[in-house]
Coordinates of C-alpha atoms and ligand atoms in Angstrom, one line a residue:
X126 CA 0.0 0.0 0.0
X127 CA 1.1 3.5 -0.6
X128 CA 2.5 5.5 2.3
X129 CA -0.1 7.8 3.8
X130 CA 1.3 10.7 5.8
X131 CA -1.3 11.9 8.2
X132 CA 0.9 14.7 9.5
X133 CA 1.2 16.1 6.0
X134 CA -2.6 16.3 5.4
X135 CA -4.0 19.8 5.2
X136 CA -6.3 19.1 8.2
X137 CA -3.3 18.2 10.4
X138 CA -1.2 21.1 9.1
X139 CA -4.0 23.6 9.8
X140 CA -4.3 22.4 13.4
X141 CA -0.6 22.5 13.9
X142 CA -0.5 26.1 12.5
X143 CA -3.4 27.2 14.7
X144 CA -1.7 25.7 17.7
X145 CA 1.5 27.4 16.9
X146 CA -0.1 30.8 16.4
X147 CA -2.1 30.6 19.6
X148 CA 0.4 29.6 22.1
X149 CA -1.1 31.7 24.9
X150 CA -4.7 30.9 24.4
X151 CA -6.3 30.6 27.9
X152 CA -9.7 29.1 28.7
X153 CA -10.7 32.1 30.7
X154 CA -10.4 34.3 27.6
X155 CA -12.7 32.0 25.7
X156 CA -15.4 32.6 28.3
X157 CA -15.7 36.2 27.3
X158 CA -18.1 34.8 24.7
X159 CA -21.4 34.7 26.5
X160 CA -22.7 31.9 24.3
X161 CA -19.8 29.6 25.0
X162 CA -21.6 27.2 27.2
X163 CA -24.6 27.0 24.9
X164 CA -22.4 26.3 21.9
X165 CA -20.0 23.9 23.6
X166 CA -22.4 21.7 25.4
X167 CA -25.0 19.0 24.4
X168 CA -28.0 17.9 26.4
X169 CA -29.6 14.6 25.7
X170 CA -33.1 14.6 27.0
X171 CA -33.8 10.9 26.9
X172 CA -30.7 10.0 28.9
X173 CA -30.8 13.1 31.0
X174 CA -27.1 13.5 30.1
X175 CA -25.4 16.8 29.8
X176 CA -22.0 16.9 28.1
X177 CA -20.2 20.2 28.7
X178 CA -17.1 20.6 26.7
X179 CA -16.8 24.4 27.1
X180 CA -13.9 24.2 29.5
X181 CA -11.5 23.2 26.7
X182 CA -8.7 25.1 25.0
X183 CA -10.8 25.2 21.9
X184 CA -12.1 28.2 20.0
X185 CA -14.9 28.0 17.4
X186 CA -12.2 27.9 14.8
X187 CA -10.3 25.1 16.5
X188 CA -13.5 23.1 16.9
X189 CA -14.1 23.5 13.2
X190 CA -10.6 22.4 12.3
X191 CA -10.9 19.4 14.6
X192 CA -14.2 18.4 13.1
X193 CA -12.6 18.8 9.6
X194 CA -10.0 16.3 10.7
X195 CA -12.7 13.9 11.9
X196 CA -14.4 14.2 8.6
X197 CA -11.2 13.6 6.7
X198 CA -10.8 10.4 8.7
X199 CA -14.3 9.5 7.6
X200 CA -15.2 8.3 11.1
X201 CA -18.9 8.0 10.0
X202 CA -18.0 5.9 7.0
X203 CA -15.7 3.7 9.1
X204 CA -18.4 3.3 11.8
X205 CA -20.9 2.1 9.2
X206 CA -18.5 -0.5 8.2
X207 CA -18.2 -1.7 11.8
X208 CA -21.9 -1.8 12.4
X209 CA -22.6 -3.6 9.1
X210 CA -20.2 -6.5 9.9
X211 CA -17.3 -5.6 7.6
X212 CA -14.1 -7.2 8.7
X213 CA -12.4 -4.0 9.9
X214 CA -10.2 -5.9 12.3
X215 CA -7.9 -6.8 9.4
X216 CA -5.0 -8.3 11.4
X217 CA -7.3 -10.9 12.8
X218 CA -9.6 -11.0 9.8
X219 CA -12.7 -10.4 12.0
X220 CA -15.8 -8.3 12.1
X221 CA -16.2 -6.1 15.1
X222 CA -19.8 -6.4 16.3
X223 CA -20.2 -5.7 20.0
X224 CA -22.9 -3.3 18.7
X225 CA -24.9 -6.3 17.4
X226 CA -25.0 -7.7 21.0
X227 CA -27.2 -4.8 22.0
X228 CA -29.0 -4.3 18.7
X229 CA -32.6 -3.9 19.8
X230 CA -33.8 -2.5 16.5
X231 CA -35.0 -5.9 15.2
X232 CA -33.0 -5.5 12.1
X233 CA -30.5 -8.2 10.9
X234 CA -26.7 -7.9 11.1
X235 CA -24.7 -9.9 8.6
X236 CA -21.3 -11.5 8.9
X237 CA -20.2 -13.5 5.9
X238 CA -23.7 -13.3 4.6
X239 CA -25.3 -14.8 7.7
X240 CA -27.6 -12.9 10.1
X241 CA -26.0 -13.2 13.5
X242 CA -29.0 -11.8 15.4
X243 CA -30.9 -15.1 15.9
X244 CA -27.9 -16.6 17.7
X245 CA -27.3 -13.5 19.7
X246 CA -30.9 -13.5 20.8
X247 CA -30.9 -17.2 21.6
X248 CA -28.0 -16.7 24.0
X249 CA -29.8 -13.7 25.6
X250 CA -32.8 -15.9 26.1
X251 CA -30.6 -18.6 27.7
X252 CA -29.1 -16.0 29.9
X253 CA -32.5 -14.7 30.9
X254 CA -33.7 -18.2 31.9
X255 CA -30.5 -19.0 33.8
X256 CA -30.3 -15.8 35.7
X257 CA -34.0 -15.9 36.7
X258 CA -33.6 -19.5 37.9
X259 CA -30.5 -18.8 39.8
X260 CA -32.0 -15.7 41.5
X261 CA -35.2 -17.5 42.4
X262 CA -33.6 -20.6 43.8
X263 CA -35.0 -22.8 41.1
X264 CA -31.5 -23.6 40.2
X265 CA -29.7 -25.1 43.2
X266 CA -26.4 -26.6 44.2
X267 CA -25.7 -30.3 44.4
X268 CA -27.1 -30.5 47.9
X269 CA -30.3 -28.6 46.9
X270 CA -29.4 -25.2 48.4
X271 CA -30.0 -21.8 46.8
X272 CA -26.9 -20.1 45.5
X273 CA -25.7 -17.2 47.6
X274 CA -22.3 -16.5 45.8
X275 CA -21.3 -16.2 42.2
X276 CA -17.7 -16.3 41.4
X277 CA -16.7 -15.0 38.0
X278 CA -13.3 -16.4 37.0
X279 CA -11.8 -14.5 34.1
X280 CA -9.2 -11.9 33.3
X281 CA -8.8 -8.8 31.2
X282 CA -11.9 -8.4 29.0
X283 CA -13.5 -11.3 30.7
X284 CA -13.2 -9.7 34.1
X285 CA -12.9 -5.9 34.0
X286 CA -16.3 -5.1 32.3
X287 CA -18.6 -7.3 34.4
X288 CA -16.7 -6.3 37.6
X289 CA -17.0 -2.6 36.8
X290 CA -20.7 -2.9 36.0
X291 CA -21.5 -5.0 39.1
X292 CA -19.8 -2.4 41.2
X293 CA -21.5 0.5 39.4
X294 CA -24.9 -1.0 39.7
X295 CA -24.5 -2.4 43.2
X296 CA -27.5 -0.4 44.3
X297 CA -29.7 -2.4 41.9
X298 CA -28.1 -5.7 42.9
X299 CA -29.7 -8.6 44.7
X300 CA -28.7 -8.1 48.3
X301 CA -28.8 -11.9 48.9
X302 CA -26.3 -12.6 46.2
X303 CA -22.6 -11.9 46.5
X304 CA -20.6 -11.5 43.3
X305 CA -16.9 -12.2 43.4
X306 CA -14.3 -11.7 40.7
X307 CA -11.2 -13.8 40.6
X308 CA -8.7 -12.9 37.9
X309 CA -5.1 -12.9 39.0
X310 CA -2.9 -16.0 38.6
X311 CA -1.4 -15.0 42.0
X312 CA -2.8 -17.8 44.2
X313 CA -3.7 -15.2 46.7
X314 CA -6.7 -14.2 44.6
X315 CA -8.5 -17.5 44.5
X316 CA -7.3 -18.5 48.0
X317 CA -8.7 -15.4 49.6
X318 CA -12.0 -15.8 47.8
X319 CA -12.4 -19.5 48.4
X320 CA -11.8 -19.2 52.1
X321 CA -14.9 -17.2 52.6
X322 CA -17.1 -19.5 50.5
X323 CA -19.5 -22.3 51.2
X324 CA -19.2 -24.9 48.4
X325 CA -22.8 -25.8 48.7
X326 CA -24.0 -22.3 47.8
X327 CA -21.2 -21.2 45.4
X328 CA -21.6 -21.0 41.7
X329 CA -18.6 -20.6 39.4
X330 CA -18.7 -18.8 36.1
X331 CA -15.6 -19.5 34.0
X332 CA -15.4 -16.6 31.6
X333 CA -12.9 -17.0 28.8
X334 CA -13.3 -16.3 25.2
X335 CA -10.5 -18.7 24.2
X336 CA -10.7 -21.0 27.2
X337 CA -7.0 -21.3 27.0
X338 CA -5.9 -18.4 29.1
X339 CA -3.4 -19.6 31.7
X340 CA -4.7 -17.5 34.6
X341 CA -8.4 -18.4 34.1
X342 CA -7.9 -22.1 33.4
X343 CA -5.6 -22.4 36.4
X344 CA -8.0 -20.6 38.7
X345 CA -10.9 -22.6 37.3
X346 CA -9.0 -25.9 38.0
X347 CA -8.2 -24.8 41.5
X348 CA -11.9 -23.9 42.1
X349 CA -13.0 -27.2 40.6
X350 CA -10.6 -29.2 42.8
X351 CA -11.8 -27.3 45.8
X352 CA -15.5 -28.0 45.0
X353 CA -14.8 -31.7 44.2
X354 CA -12.9 -32.1 47.4
X355 CA -15.9 -30.9 49.4
X356 CA -18.9 -32.2 47.3
X357 CA -17.5 -34.8 45.0
X358 CA -17.0 -34.9 41.2
X359 CA -20.7 -35.0 40.3
X360 CA -21.2 -31.5 41.9
X361 CA -19.3 -29.9 39.0
X362 CA -22.4 -30.1 36.7
X363 CA -24.5 -28.0 39.2
X364 CA -21.8 -25.5 40.2
X365 CA -20.0 -24.5 37.0
X366 CA -20.9 -22.6 33.8
X367 CA -18.7 -21.5 31.0
X368 CA -18.8 -18.4 28.9
X369 CA -16.7 -18.9 25.8
X370 CA -16.4 -19.2 22.0
X371 CA -14.5 -22.5 22.4
X372 CA -17.0 -25.4 22.7
X373 CA -14.3 -28.1 22.5
X374 CA -12.2 -26.7 25.3
X375 CA -15.2 -26.2 27.5
X376 CA -16.2 -29.8 27.1
X377 CA -12.6 -30.9 27.7
X378 CA -12.7 -29.0 31.0
X379 CA -15.8 -31.0 32.0
X380 CA -18.4 -28.3 31.9
X381 CA -21.8 -29.4 30.7
X382 CA -22.7 -28.0 27.3
X383 CA -26.1 -26.9 28.7
X384 CA -24.2 -24.7 31.1
X385 CA -22.2 -23.1 28.3
X386 CA -23.1 -19.6 27.0
X387 CA -21.6 -18.9 23.7
X388 CA -20.3 -15.8 22.0
X389 CA -18.4 -15.2 18.8
X390 CA -15.0 -14.1 17.5
X391 CA -16.6 -10.8 16.4
X392 CA -16.8 -9.8 20.0
X393 CA -13.4 -8.5 21.3
X394 CA -12.6 -9.3 24.9
X395 CA -12.6 -5.7 26.1
X396 CA -15.9 -5.1 24.3
X397 CA -17.6 -8.2 25.6
X398 CA -19.6 -7.2 28.7
X399 CA -22.7 -7.0 26.5
X400 CA -22.3 -10.7 25.6
X401 CA -22.5 -13.9 27.6
X402 CA -19.6 -12.4 29.5
X403 CA -22.2 -10.3 31.2
X404 CA -23.8 -13.3 32.8
X405 CA -22.6 -12.3 36.3
X406 CA -24.2 -8.9 35.8
X407 CA -27.5 -10.4 34.7
X408 CA -27.5 -12.7 37.7
X409 CA -26.7 -9.9 40.1
X410 CA -29.1 -7.1 38.8
X411 CA -31.6 -9.3 37.0
X412 CA -32.1 -9.8 33.3
X413 CA -34.5 -6.9 32.8
X414 CA -31.9 -4.5 34.2
X415 CA -29.2 -6.2 32.1
X416 CA -31.4 -5.5 29.1
X417 CA -31.7 -1.8 30.1
X418 CA -27.9 -1.7 30.2
X419 CA -27.9 -2.9 26.6
X420 CA -30.6 -0.5 25.6
X421 CA -28.5 2.5 26.9
X422 CA -25.6 1.3 24.8
X423 CA -27.9 0.8 21.8
X424 CA -29.2 4.3 22.2
X425 CA -25.7 5.7 21.9
X426 CA -25.0 3.4 19.0
X427 CA -27.8 5.1 17.1
X428 CA -26.5 8.5 18.2
X429 CA -23.0 7.7 17.0
X430 CA -24.3 6.5 13.7
X431 CA -26.7 9.3 13.0
X432 CA -25.7 12.6 14.8
X433 CA -23.9 15.0 12.7
X434 CA -20.2 15.4 13.5
X435 CA -20.6 18.7 15.4
X436 CA -23.2 17.2 17.7
X437 CA -21.8 13.7 18.0
X438 CA -20.6 13.3 21.6
X439 CA -18.2 10.4 21.0
X440 CA -16.7 12.2 18.0
X441 CA -16.3 15.4 20.0
X442 CA -14.7 13.5 22.9
X443 CA -12.4 11.8 20.4
X444 CA -11.2 15.0 18.7
X445 CA -10.6 16.8 22.0
X446 CA -8.4 14.0 23.2
X447 CA -6.7 14.0 19.8
X448 CA -6.1 17.8 20.1
X449 CA -4.2 17.6 23.4
X450 CA -2.5 14.3 22.5
X451 CA -1.1 15.4 19.2
X452 CA -0.8 19.2 19.4
X453 CA -0.2 19.9 23.1
X454 CA 2.1 16.9 23.8
X455 CA -0.3 15.6 26.5
X456 CA 0.8 12.1 27.4
X457 CA -2.1 11.1 29.6
X458 CA -5.8 11.6 30.1
X459 CA -7.6 11.4 33.4
X460 CA -11.1 10.0 34.0
X461 CA -12.5 11.2 37.3
X462 CA -15.9 9.8 38.3
X463 CA -17.5 11.7 41.2
X464 CA -19.3 8.5 42.2
X465 CA -18.0 5.7 44.4
X466 CA -20.1 3.3 42.4
X467 CA -17.9 4.0 39.4
X468 CA -14.7 3.4 41.2
X469 CA -13.7 0.7 38.7
X470 CA -14.6 2.8 35.7
X471 CA -11.1 4.2 35.1
X472 CA -9.5 0.8 35.4
X473 CA -12.1 -0.6 32.9
X474 CA -11.3 2.3 30.5
X475 CA -7.6 1.7 30.9
X476 CA -8.0 -1.6 29.1
X477 CA -10.7 -0.3 26.7
X478 CA -8.6 2.6 25.6
X479 CA -5.0 1.6 26.0
X480 CA -5.4 -1.9 24.6
X481 CA -7.3 -0.6 21.7
X482 CA -5.2 2.4 20.7
X483 CA -1.8 1.5 22.1
X484 CA -0.5 0.9 18.6
X485 CA 2.3 2.1 16.4
X486 CA 1.4 0.6 13.0
X487 CA -1.1 2.4 10.8
X488 CA -3.7 1.0 8.4
X489 CA -1.1 0.8 5.7
X490 CA 1.3 -1.2 7.8
X491 CA 3.7 1.7 8.4
X492 CA 5.1 3.0 11.7
X493 CA 3.3 6.1 12.7
X494 CA 5.3 9.3 13.2
X495 CA 2.9 10.8 15.7
X496 CA 1.5 9.9 19.1
X497 CA -1.4 7.5 19.4
X498 CA -3.3 6.2 22.5
X499 CA -3.0 8.3 25.6
X500 CA -2.2 6.9 29.1
X501 CA -5.6 6.6 30.8
X502 CA -5.8 6.8 34.5
X503 CA -8.0 8.1 37.3
X504 CA -9.7 7.5 40.6
X505 CA -13.0 8.6 41.9
X506 CA -13.5 12.0 43.3
X507 CA -13.1 13.3 45.9
X508 CA -10.5 10.7 46.9
X509 CA -8.2 11.8 44.0
X510 CA -8.4 15.4 45.2
X511 CA -6.5 14.3 48.3
X512 CA -3.7 12.7 46.3
X513 CA -2.8 13.3 42.7
X514 CA -4.9 16.4 41.9
X515 CA -2.0 18.5 43.1
X516 CA 0.0 17.6 40.0
X517 CA -3.0 18.2 37.7
X518 CA -3.4 21.7 39.2
X519 CA 0.1 22.9 39.6
X520 CA 2.4 20.4 37.9
X521 CA 4.2 21.0 34.7
X522 CA 2.2 18.6 32.6
X523 CA -1.0 19.2 30.8
X524 CA -3.5 16.5 31.9
X525 CA -6.9 16.8 30.2
X526 CA -9.6 15.1 32.1
X527 CA -13.2 14.0 32.1
X528 CA -15.3 14.7 35.2
X529 CA -18.3 12.3 35.5
X530 CA -21.0 13.0 38.0
X531 CA -24.7 12.4 38.7
X532 CA -27.4 14.9 39.7
X533 CA -29.2 12.5 41.9
X534 CA -27.6 9.7 43.9
X535 CA -29.4 6.4 43.9
X536 CA -29.8 6.8 47.7
X537 CA -29.6 9.9 49.9
X538 CA -27.3 10.0 52.8
X539 CA -27.7 13.4 54.5
X540 CA -26.1 16.1 52.4
X541 CA -23.2 13.9 51.2
X542 CA -24.2 14.3 47.6
X543 CA -24.2 18.1 47.6
X544 CA -20.8 18.0 49.3
X545 CA -19.5 15.6 46.6
X546 CA -20.8 17.6 43.7
X547 CA -19.7 21.0 45.2
X548 CA -16.2 19.5 44.9
X549 CA -16.8 18.4 41.3
X550 CA -17.9 21.9 40.2
X551 CA -15.2 23.7 42.2
X552 CA -12.5 21.5 40.7
X553 CA -13.4 22.0 37.1
X554 CA -13.8 25.7 37.7
X555 CA -10.4 26.2 39.2
X556 CA -8.7 23.9 36.7
X557 CA -10.0 26.1 33.9
X558 CA -9.8 29.5 35.4
X559 CA -7.0 29.2 37.9
X560 CA -6.2 31.7 40.6
X561 CA -4.1 34.8 39.8
X562 CA -1.3 36.3 41.9
X563 CA -3.6 39.2 42.8
X564 CA -6.2 36.8 44.2
X565 CA -3.5 34.8 46.0
X566 CA -2.2 38.0 47.6
X567 CA -5.7 39.0 48.6
X568 CA -6.3 35.6 50.2
X569 CA -3.0 35.9 52.1
X570 CA -3.9 39.4 53.3
X571 CA -7.1 38.1 54.8
X572 CA -5.0 35.6 56.9
X573 CA -3.0 38.6 58.3
X574 CA 0.2 37.4 56.7
X575 CA 3.2 39.9 56.7
X576 CA 4.6 41.6 53.6
X577 CA 7.6 39.2 53.6
X578 CA 5.4 36.2 54.1
X579 CA 3.1 37.3 51.2
X580 CA 6.1 37.8 48.9
X581 CA 7.4 34.4 49.7
X582 CA 4.1 32.5 49.6
X583 CA 2.2 34.2 46.8
X584 CA 4.0 32.4 43.8
X585 CA 3.2 29.0 45.4
X586 CA -0.4 29.9 45.7
X587 CA -0.9 30.8 42.1
X588 CA -2.9 28.4 39.9
X589 CA -2.3 29.0 36.2
X590 CA -5.6 27.4 35.2
X591 CA -6.1 26.6 31.6
X592 CA -6.4 22.9 32.4
X593 CA -9.0 21.4 30.1
X594 CA -11.9 19.3 31.4
X595 CA -15.1 17.8 30.0
X596 CA -18.0 17.4 32.4
X597 CA -20.4 14.6 31.9
X598 CA -23.4 15.2 34.2
X599 CA -26.1 12.6 34.2
X600 CA -29.4 13.0 36.1
X601 CA -29.5 9.4 37.4
X602 CA -27.1 6.4 37.6
X603 CA -29.2 3.7 36.1
X604 CA -28.4 0.5 34.0
X605 CA -29.5 2.5 31.0
X606 CA -27.4 5.6 31.6
X607 CA -24.4 3.4 32.6
X608 CA -24.8 1.4 29.3
X609 CA -24.8 4.8 27.5
X610 CA -21.8 6.1 29.3
X611 CA -19.7 3.0 28.5
X612 CA -20.8 3.1 24.8
X613 CA -19.8 6.8 24.6
X614 CA -16.3 5.8 25.6
X615 CA -16.3 2.8 23.3
X616 CA -17.1 5.0 20.3
X617 CA -14.7 7.7 21.4
X618 CA -12.0 5.0 21.3
X619 CA -13.2 3.8 17.9
X620 CA -13.2 7.4 16.5
X621 CA -9.7 8.0 17.8
X622 CA -8.5 4.8 16.2
X623 CA -9.9 6.1 12.9
X624 CA -8.2 9.5 13.4
X625 CA -4.9 7.8 14.1
X626 CA -5.5 5.1 11.5
X627 CA -4.7 2.2 13.8
X628 CA -6.6 -1.0 14.3
X629 CA -8.3 -0.6 17.6
X630 CA -9.4 -4.2 17.7
X631 CA -6.3 -6.4 17.9
X632 CA -4.0 -6.9 20.9
X633 CA -0.7 -8.6 19.9
X634 CA 1.0 -7.3 23.0
X635 CA -1.5 -9.2 25.2
X636 CA -1.0 -12.3 23.0
X637 CA 2.8 -12.1 23.3
X638 CA 2.5 -12.1 27.1
X639 CA 0.4 -15.2 27.0
X640 CA 3.1 -17.1 24.9
X641 CA 6.2 -15.8 26.8
X642 CA 5.0 -16.9 30.2
X643 CA 4.3 -20.4 28.9
X644 CA 7.9 -20.8 27.7
X645 CA 9.4 -19.7 31.0
X646 CA 7.0 -21.7 33.2
X647 CA 8.9 -25.1 32.9
X648 CA 12.1 -23.3 33.8
X649 CA 10.7 -22.3 37.2
X650 CA 10.5 -25.9 38.3
X651 CA 13.9 -26.6 36.9
X652 CA 12.5 -28.7 34.1
X653 CA 14.0 -26.7 31.3
X654 CA 17.1 -24.7 30.4
X655 CA 17.4 -21.1 31.2
X656 CA 18.7 -19.7 27.9
X657 CA 18.0 -16.0 28.6
X658 CA 19.9 -12.7 28.7
X659 CA 22.1 -12.1 31.7
X660 CA 19.4 -10.2 33.7
X661 CA 16.5 -12.6 33.1
X662 CA 18.8 -15.6 33.6
X663 CA 20.0 -14.4 37.0
X664 CA 16.6 -13.4 38.1
X665 CA 15.4 -16.9 37.4
X666 CA 18.5 -18.4 39.1
X667 CA 17.9 -16.3 42.1
X668 CA 14.2 -17.4 42.2
X669 CA 15.2 -21.1 42.0
X670 CA 17.9 -20.8 44.6
X671 CA 15.7 -19.2 47.1
X672 CA 12.5 -21.1 46.4
X673 CA 11.4 -23.2 49.3
Ligands
LIG719 C1 -9.2 -8.1 25.5 C2 -8.0 -8.9 25.5 C3 -7.7 -9.6 26.8 C4 -8.6 -10.8 27.0 C5 -7.9 -11.6 28.2 C6 -8.7 -12.9 28.5 O1 -9.7 -7.5 24.6 O2 -8.0 -9.8 24.4 O3 -7.8 -8.8 27.9 O4 -9.9 -10.5 27.3 O5 -6.7 -12.0 27.8 O6 -8.9 -13.7 27.4 P1 -9.9 -14.9 27.4 O7 -11.3 -14.3 27.5 O8 -9.7 -15.6 26.1 O9 -9.5 -15.8 28.6

């Protein structure tokens, strides 16, 4: 293929020129325009979701140039290809159809000429029946007892999504059902979980797309042995289910095919919570609420496909990230939910975003000469305020961030929510507008500080401001709005992949990790040679020498 040079395109060049000519542009200057909030915010009535992107270092002209870049990348055309089952994941020769999992339009979706919706709906029906039976106690353990604990054993995409959602929707969860997530190969994870469990009332869900992942299979075997040691071999049939694309391996493991919930290779691990991988969610919050989660995502799918670029929330989120990443040298991007329920959301997005767009090779197979995926990080507010916000406010790095909050908490606890949200608003305000030296001096004068003290302290108390934020303010945290929120980020990631011209749907770095560990494993029991570089060789030697 011919070499495509993104940085030489007129859209890129214009953005670079604009950035160069407007070095000192400050957010506070942009707010002289009284219409700014109106023009740089979108309210979606149905979701009760306000997206305020006015506190960005973006003028009307910048916005237009960014939208031009998005149009040049043909994000809309590329999205159509994804939704219609084209094999846009070229390096794995796969369609990318997590959107079909939540397609509630009734229209078919074809892969290789076959409508995949009947199979998707059949698995959803099976999940509905299973989750209802487990919740009602119709489905019992080998000794006839109702299940009280569900243990999802999976890792990466087969863990982070369901775990994040179960945490986020805990308020809606069945209080008599505990959901646990075991992912790490570190024996501590399964050990600490098993020690709290009663085998008679524990149900294990082995979630693995490939059913070959070392961590998951090892944890599942340990769980199986534990169950068998307590209740005997026959109990496995009542206490285990598998979520996978690999029927053969599931059978080999000894899980009944009736307890297998299928999905397909057009569902990427990190996009799989909408599939059978969401079984723990459906059991915890009930299938109707799981369907609401899907409906929120489906609503955003329609928005992404149909809204014009200038009003398309995922596209706007994408171009803003692109702006700071490629023209301001911002290395990272913070996601800051002002909701304890969303405490796993940044970790979930870390995978979604960094695994998708942490790439260096473009569509043409050439190495890119620009930055791609940002480092995603974050913690819930207000906790983060008491730790890393210092660097965001006064450090030397530009860290754009998303603040996510809710107008109404699911439950009221005194005035906690007002206090929480006062912090949200105050933080985004000071990040954007800062605090001048004059204001700092005025504040110090009020404390009765001496002239010398003021001279010494004032520079430290200045906040430059100009730190960009988006605010996503949602009226209620419900399964539907959560589904919408997740889908907004999924499509943001997709749109950035299109802007950077990288395949957001493969993960060769993850695959390599899986292979490498398997080659070293026999060496750790002294069963194979240790043919490595001096450092690795000596680390392994040290391990073997000191191993008890
Ligand atoms: C996700 C990645 C990766 C994957 C895990 C688990 O997109 O591919 O995180 O989900 O490695 O894989 P299995 O589900 O196959 O066990």
